[in-house]
CSV table of C-alpha atoms and ligand atoms in Angstrom, one decimal:
chain,number,residue,atom,x,y,z
M,23,UNK,CA,12.6,-49.8,105.8
M,24,UNK,CA,14.5,-46.8,103.1
M,25,UNK,CA,11.8,-44.0,104.0
M,26,UNK,CA,12.9,-45.5,108.4
M,27,UNK,CA,16.5,-45.1,107.6
M,28,UNK,CA,17.5,-42.4,105.4
M,29,UNK,CA,15.0,-40.1,106.5
M,30,UNK,CA,17.4,-37.1,108.5
M,31,UNK,CA,14.6,-34.9,109.4
M,32,UNK,CA,10.9,-35.8,111.3
M,33,UNK,CA,9.1,-38.0,110.6
M,34,UNK,CA,5.4,-37.8,111.2
M,35,UNK,CA,3.3,-40.5,109.1
M,36,UNK,CA,3.9,-42.9,106.3
M,37,UNK,CA,1.0,-43.1,103.2
M,38,UNK,CA,0.7,-46.5,102.1
M,39,UNK,CA,-1.6,-47.1,99.1
M,40,UNK,CA,-4.1,-50.0,99.7
M,41,UNK,CA,-5.4,-52.7,97.3
M,42,UNK,CA,-5.5,-56.4,99.6
M,43,UNK,CA,-3.4,-54.7,102.2
M,44,UNK,CA,-0.2,-56.4,101.3
M,45,UNK,CA,1.6,-54.2,101.1
M,46,UNK,CA,0.1,-51.5,104.2
M,47,UNK,CA,0.8,-54.8,106.6
M,48,UNK,CA,4.3,-55.6,106.2
M,49,UNK,CA,5.5,-51.7,106.5
M,50,UNK,CA,3.0,-51.1,109.1
M,51,UNK,CA,4.7,-54.5,110.4
M,52,UNK,CA,7.7,-53.7,110.8
M,53,UNK,CA,7.5,-49.7,111.7
M,54,UNK,CA,5.9,-49.9,114.1
M,55,UNK,CA,8.3,-52.3,115.8
M,56,UNK,CA,11.1,-49.8,115.1
M,57,UNK,CA,9.5,-46.6,115.3
M,58,UNK,CA,5.7,-46.8,117.3
M,59,UNK,CA,5.4,-42.8,117.0
M,60,UNK,CA,5.1,-43.6,113.3
M,61,UNK,CA,1.3,-43.4,112.1
M,62,UNK,CA,0.7,-45.8,109.3
M,63,UNK,CA,-1.7,-44.3,107.0
M,64,UNK,CA,-3.0,-46.7,103.9
M,65,UNK,CA,-4.7,-44.1,101.0
M,66,UNK,CA,-7.8,-46.2,98.8
M,67,UNK,CA,-9.9,-44.9,96.0
M,68,UNK,CA,-13.2,-43.5,97.1
M,69,UNK,CA,-14.6,-46.0,94.5
M,70,UNK,CA,-12.5,-49.3,95.9
M,71,UNK,CA,-12.9,-48.9,99.4
M,72,UNK,CA,-12.5,-52.4,100.1
M,73,UNK,CA,-10.3,-51.5,104.0
M,74,UNK,CA,-11.8,-48.6,105.3
M,75,UNK,CA,-14.7,-49.7,105.6
M,76,UNK,CA,-13.5,-53.5,106.5
M,77,UNK,CA,-11.7,-51.8,109.4
M,78,UNK,CA,-15.4,-49.7,109.6
M,79,UNK,CA,-17.5,-52.4,110.2
M,80,UNK,CA,-14.8,-54.5,111.8
M,81,UNK,CA,-15.3,-57.2,109.3
M,82,UNK,CA,-14.2,-58.1,105.9
M,83,UNK,CA,-16.4,-56.1,103.3
M,84,UNK,CA,-17.1,-57.3,100.0
M,85,UNK,CA,-17.9,-54.9,97.4
M,86,UNK,CA,-20.1,-55.0,94.2
M,87,UNK,CA,-18.4,-52.3,92.1
M,88,UNK,CA,-14.7,-51.2,91.9
M,89,UNK,CA,-13.4,-48.3,90.6
M,90,UNK,CA,-10.7,-49.6,87.8
M,91,UNK,CA,-9.2,-46.1,87.7
M,92,UNK,CA,-6.1,-47.0,89.9
M,93,UNK,CA,-5.8,-50.8,89.1
M,94,UNK,CA,-3.3,-51.8,90.5
M,95,UNK,CA,-5.1,-51.4,94.0
M,96,UNK,CA,-9.1,-52.0,92.4
M,97,UNK,CA,-9.8,-55.5,94.5
M,98,UNK,CA,-13.4,-56.4,95.9
M,99,UNK,CA,-12.3,-57.6,99.2
M,100,UNK,CA,-9.2,-57.5,101.4
M,101,UNK,CA,-6.8,-60.5,102.0
M,102,UNK,CA,-7.8,-62.2,105.4
M,103,UNK,CA,-4.5,-62.2,106.9
M,104,UNK,CA,-3.9,-58.9,105.8
M,105,UNK,CA,-6.9,-57.4,107.6
M,106,UNK,CA,-5.8,-58.8,110.7
M,107,UNK,CA,-3.1,-56.8,110.9
M,108,UNK,CA,-4.3,-54.0,108.9
M,109,UNK,CA,-6.9,-53.8,112.0
M,110,UNK,CA,-4.6,-53.6,114.0
M,111,UNK,CA,-1.5,-52.1,113.6
M,112,UNK,CA,-2.8,-49.0,110.3
M,113,UNK,CA,-3.6,-46.0,111.9
M,114,UNK,CA,-6.2,-44.4,109.9
M,115,UNK,CA,-7.3,-44.2,106.1
M,116,UNK,CA,-7.5,-41.8,103.8
M,117,UNK,CA,-9.7,-41.9,100.4
M,118,UNK,CA,-8.8,-39.4,97.5
M,119,UNK,CA,-11.4,-39.5,94.6
M,120,UNK,CA,-10.1,-39.8,90.3
M,121,UNK,CA,-9.7,-36.1,90.2
M,122,UNK,CA,-7.7,-35.9,93.9
M,123,UNK,CA,-5.6,-38.9,91.2
M,124,UNK,CA,-5.4,-37.1,88.5
M,125,UNK,CA,-4.6,-33.7,89.9
M,126,UNK,CA,-1.3,-35.5,91.5
M,127,UNK,CA,-0.5,-37.2,88.7
M,128,UNK,CA,-0.6,-34.1,87.3
M,129,UNK,CA,1.3,-32.0,90.0
M,130,UNK,CA,4.0,-34.8,89.7
M,131,UNK,CA,4.7,-34.4,85.8
M,132,UNK,CA,4.8,-30.5,86.1
M,133,UNK,CA,7.3,-29.5,88.2
M,134,UNK,CA,6.9,-26.9,90.3
M,135,UNK,CA,10.4,-26.1,91.0
M,136,UNK,CA,11.4,-23.6,88.8
M,137,UNK,CA,14.0,-22.0,88.5
M,138,UNK,CA,15.4,-18.3,86.4
M,139,UNK,CA,19.9,-18.4,86.1
M,140,UNK,CA,20.7,-14.9,84.4
M,141,UNK,CA,24.0,-16.6,81.6
M,142,UNK,CA,26.6,-14.8,80.5
M,143,UNK,CA,26.7,-14.7,76.6
M,144,UNK,CA,29.6,-15.9,76.0
M,145,UNK,CA,30.5,-19.7,74.4
M,146,UNK,CA,30.6,-22.5,76.7
M,147,UNK,CA,28.2,-20.8,79.1
M,148,UNK,CA,26.0,-23.3,78.9
M,149,UNK,CA,27.3,-25.9,79.8
M,150,UNK,CA,29.4,-24.1,82.3
M,151,UNK,CA,26.1,-24.2,84.0
M,152,UNK,CA,24.4,-27.2,83.4
M,153,UNK,CA,28.1,-28.3,85.1
M,154,UNK,CA,27.0,-27.0,88.4
M,155,UNK,CA,23.5,-28.5,87.8
M,156,UNK,CA,25.6,-31.8,88.5
M,157,UNK,CA,23.0,-34.6,90.3
M,158,UNK,CA,20.2,-32.3,90.5
M,159,UNK,CA,17.6,-33.9,87.3
M,160,UNK,CA,16.7,-30.7,84.4
M,161,UNK,CA,13.1,-32.0,83.8
M,162,UNK,CA,12.5,-28.5,81.8
M,163,UNK,CA,14.7,-26.1,80.0
M,164,UNK,CA,14.5,-22.7,78.2
M,165,UNK,CA,15.6,-20.3,76.5
M,166,UNK,CA,16.6,-18.9,73.1
M,167,UNK,CA,19.5,-16.2,72.6
M,168,UNK,CA,18.7,-12.5,72.4
M,169,UNK,CA,21.7,-11.1,70.7
M,170,UNK,CA,21.2,-7.6,72.8
M,171,UNK,CA,21.5,-8.8,75.9
M,172,UNK,CA,24.1,-9.3,77.6
M,173,UNK,CA,23.2,-12.6,80.2
M,174,UNK,CA,20.7,-15.2,78.8
M,175,UNK,CA,17.7,-15.9,81.0
M,176,UNK,CA,17.7,-19.9,81.4
M,177,UNK,CA,13.3,-20.8,82.8
M,178,UNK,CA,14.3,-24.7,84.0
M,179,UNK,CA,12.4,-26.7,85.9
M,180,UNK,CA,14.0,-29.9,88.5
M,181,UNK,CA,13.2,-33.1,89.3
M,182,UNK,CA,12.7,-32.8,93.1
M,183,UNK,CA,15.4,-33.8,95.7
M,184,UNK,CA,15.8,-32.0,99.0
M,185,UNK,CA,15.2,-29.3,100.3
M,186,UNK,CA,18.9,-28.7,101.1
M,187,UNK,CA,19.9,-30.2,97.7
M,188,UNK,CA,17.7,-28.1,95.9
M,189,UNK,CA,19.2,-24.7,97.7
M,190,UNK,CA,22.9,-26.1,97.4
M,191,UNK,CA,22.3,-25.4,93.9
M,192,UNK,CA,21.6,-22.0,93.9
M,193,UNK,CA,24.7,-21.4,95.9
M,194,UNK,CA,26.9,-22.7,93.7
M,195,UNK,CA,25.6,-20.8,90.9
M,196,UNK,CA,25.7,-17.2,93.4
M,197,UNK,CA,29.4,-18.8,93.9
M,198,UNK,CA,29.7,-18.8,90.2
M,199,UNK,CA,28.1,-16.1,90.4
M,200,UNK,CA,25.8,-16.5,89.0
M,201,UNK,CA,22.4,-14.8,90.2
M,202,UNK,CA,19.1,-16.7,90.4
M,203,UNK,CA,16.5,-16.8,91.2
M,204,UNK,CA,13.4,-19.4,92.2
M,205,UNK,CA,10.5,-18.5,90.6
M,206,UNK,CA,8.5,-21.9,92.4
M,207,UNK,CA,6.0,-19.4,94.7
M,208,UNK,CA,6.0,-17.5,91.4
M,209,UNK,CA,2.3,-18.7,89.1
M,210,UNK,CA,2.8,-16.7,86.6
M,211,UNK,CA,6.1,-17.6,86.0
M,212,UNK,CA,5.0,-21.7,86.0
M,213,UNK,CA,1.3,-21.9,84.7
M,214,UNK,CA,2.1,-18.8,81.8
M,215,UNK,CA,5.3,-17.0,81.6
M,216,UNK,CA,7.2,-20.2,81.2
M,217,UNK,CA,5.6,-21.1,77.6
M,218,UNK,CA,6.6,-17.5,76.4
M,219,UNK,CA,10.2,-17.6,76.7
M,220,UNK,CA,12.6,-16.8,73.2
M,221,UNK,CA,10.8,-15.1,70.5
M,222,UNK,CA,11.8,-13.7,67.3
M,223,UNK,CA,15.2,-13.6,67.1
M,224,UNK,CA,17.7,-12.2,63.8
M,225,UNK,CA,20.2,-15.1,64.5
M,226,UNK,CA,23.3,-16.0,62.0
M,227,UNK,CA,23.5,-20.0,60.4
M,228,UNK,CA,20.5,-21.0,62.9
M,229,UNK,CA,20.1,-24.3,62.1
M,230,UNK,CA,17.2,-25.9,64.5
M,231,UNK,CA,16.9,-29.1,65.0
M,232,UNK,CA,14.5,-31.3,67.1
M,233,UNK,CA,16.7,-34.1,68.8
M,234,UNK,CA,15.1,-37.3,71.0
M,235,UNK,CA,17.4,-37.6,74.2
M,236,UNK,CA,17.1,-40.5,75.7
M,237,UNK,CA,16.2,-40.7,79.6
M,238,UNK,CA,19.3,-42.0,81.2
M,239,UNK,CA,21.9,-39.7,83.1
M,240,UNK,CA,24.2,-37.6,81.7
M,241,UNK,CA,21.9,-37.6,78.5
M,242,UNK,CA,22.1,-33.5,77.8
M,243,UNK,CA,26.1,-33.8,79.0
M,244,UNK,CA,27.3,-35.8,76.3
M,245,UNK,CA,25.2,-33.1,73.5
M,246,UNK,CA,26.6,-30.1,74.9
M,247,UNK,CA,29.6,-32.1,74.8
M,248,UNK,CA,29.2,-32.6,71.5
M,249,UNK,CA,29.0,-29.1,70.1
M,250,UNK,CA,30.0,-26.0,72.8
M,251,UNK,CA,31.5,-24.5,72.9
M,252,UNK,CA,32.6,-25.6,69.3
M,253,UNK,CA,29.1,-23.6,68.6
M,254,UNK,CA,26.8,-21.2,69.8
M,255,UNK,CA,23.1,-22.8,71.0
M,256,UNK,CA,21.2,-20.3,70.1
M,257,UNK,CA,17.8,-21.9,71.3
M,258,UNK,CA,16.8,-24.5,73.3
M,259,UNK,CA,13.8,-26.0,75.3
M,260,UNK,CA,14.3,-28.9,76.3
M,261,UNK,CA,10.4,-31.4,78.3
M,262,UNK,CA,11.1,-34.1,80.0
M,263,UNK,CA,8.7,-37.3,79.1
M,264,UNK,CA,9.6,-40.3,81.6
M,265,UNK,CA,10.6,-43.4,79.9
M,266,UNK,CA,10.8,-42.0,76.3
M,267,UNK,CA,12.9,-40.0,77.1
M,268,UNK,CA,13.8,-36.1,76.0
M,269,UNK,CA,11.5,-33.9,73.2
M,270,UNK,CA,14.5,-30.8,72.9
M,271,UNK,CA,14.6,-28.6,69.9
M,272,UNK,CA,17.4,-27.2,69.3
M,273,UNK,CA,19.1,-24.2,67.5
M,274,UNK,CA,23.0,-24.1,66.4
M,275,UNK,CA,25.0,-21.5,64.9
M,276,UNK,CA,26.6,-23.6,62.2
M,277,UNK,CA,28.0,-21.4,59.5
M,278,UNK,CA,28.3,-23.3,56.1
M,279,UNK,CA,32.0,-23.8,56.1
M,280,UNK,CA,31.0,-25.9,59.5
M,281,UNK,CA,28.0,-27.8,58.3
M,282,UNK,CA,29.8,-31.5,57.5
M,283,UNK,CA,32.0,-31.6,60.8
M,284,UNK,CA,28.3,-30.5,62.6
M,285,UNK,CA,26.4,-33.3,60.9
M,286,UNK,CA,28.7,-35.6,61.9
M,287,UNK,CA,29.4,-35.1,65.9
M,288,UNK,CA,25.3,-34.7,65.1
M,289,UNK,CA,25.3,-38.5,63.7
M,290,UNK,CA,27.6,-39.6,65.9
M,291,UNK,CA,26.3,-38.6,68.5
M,292,UNK,CA,23.9,-41.5,68.2
M,293,UNK,CA,19.5,-39.4,68.9
M,294,UNK,CA,17.2,-39.6,66.5
M,295,UNK,CA,17.2,-35.8,64.7
M,296,UNK,CA,15.4,-34.1,62.6
M,297,UNK,CA,15.5,-30.7,60.6
M,298,UNK,CA,12.6,-28.0,61.5
M,299,UNK,CA,14.8,-25.1,59.5
M,300,UNK,CA,12.2,-25.3,56.9
M,301,UNK,CA,8.9,-25.3,59.1
M,302,UNK,CA,6.7,-22.3,58.5
M,303,UNK,CA,6.2,-22.3,61.6
M,304,UNK,CA,9.3,-22.0,63.1
M,305,UNK,CA,10.0,-18.9,60.4
M,306,UNK,CA,6.7,-17.2,61.9
M,307,UNK,CA,7.1,-17.3,65.6
M,308,UNK,CA,11.3,-18.4,66.0
M,309,UNK,CA,13.4,-16.3,63.5
M,310,UNK,CA,13.0,-12.6,62.5
M,311,UNK,CA,10.6,-11.7,59.1
M,312,UNK,CA,14.0,-9.9,57.6
M,313,UNK,CA,15.5,-12.2,57.5
T,12,LIG,C1,0.5,-49.3,92.8
T,12,LIG,C2,-0.1,-49.9,93.2
T,12,LIG,N1,0.2,-49.5,94.7
T,12,LIG,C3,-0.5,-50.4,95.8
T,12,LIG,C4,-0.2,-51.7,95.7
T,12,LIG,C5,-0.9,-52.3,97.5
T,12,LIG,O1,-1.6,-53.7,96.5
T,12,LIG,P1,-1.7,-54.3,98.6
T,12,LIG,O2,-2.9,-54.0,99.2
T,12,LIG,O3,-2.6,-55.2,97.4
T,12,LIG,O4,0.3,-54.8,98.8
T,12,LIG,C6,-0.2,-52.5,94.1
T,12,LIG,C7,-0.1,-53.6,94.6
T,12,LIG,O5,0.2,-54.5,93.4
T,12,LIG,C8,0.4,-51.2,93.1
T,12,LIG,O6,0.0,-51.7,92.3
């Protein structure tokens, strides 16, 4: 019902995972009544394909073995009534291998919409950027301060909304004079360079912490409100982890006299965090050897 009512573009087909057939039968019964031209296509694992076989043979087929990888749809036989409805209303079934299921889970996890925005290296620009992102959900964000550069380059991925919403966000950035490039079609950036951004930097008074951000809207903004623009953020690696929140590595320039104040802001935030300043690897990979 939501698909039919809310989708603004053309709707050709709806793909539905099939176990016993209840979900697809219900969707098909509704959609064929209101939009009979829309195709309803079932999707089954090839080792749990009771509906595909039953439709092919024209009667309910009982599987001897059923693959349990997609456990929500691992059934040996489809329902009697659901089969009757599917015979009448479903336009076809596609079967998917375990590899294809894994690949699509991976695709969803590794965001495909990757962008780069140039931010002026000045206090508060990070927060302004986050405001412009607006309700688009950032799932990955990478930034490393470079005091030689006039502009900082941030690399980020956003949760998938419509192309219009993505376009509107890019327009907002451009309007605010923040040059933004869409790297979605750039495989070099997505597969390799996203992991290389940043590097050693000779940054004064840098504190490095790992934070666990809760998975709720506004968590990033709350964090920035606590620290920025009071202290410069010199490093930011954010990767959403789904329900458990996000692991975030943050560098902040805090002069020693401000440390107690900083610490009380960090504690008040209520996010779990730990210092990584003495981590050997941080020193090796991200600090200038002379500092
Ligand atoms: C992940 C998932 N997909 C699809 C379905 C639909 O299954 P059915 O065809 O039995 O309604 C279920 C049912 O529990 C499910 O868990």
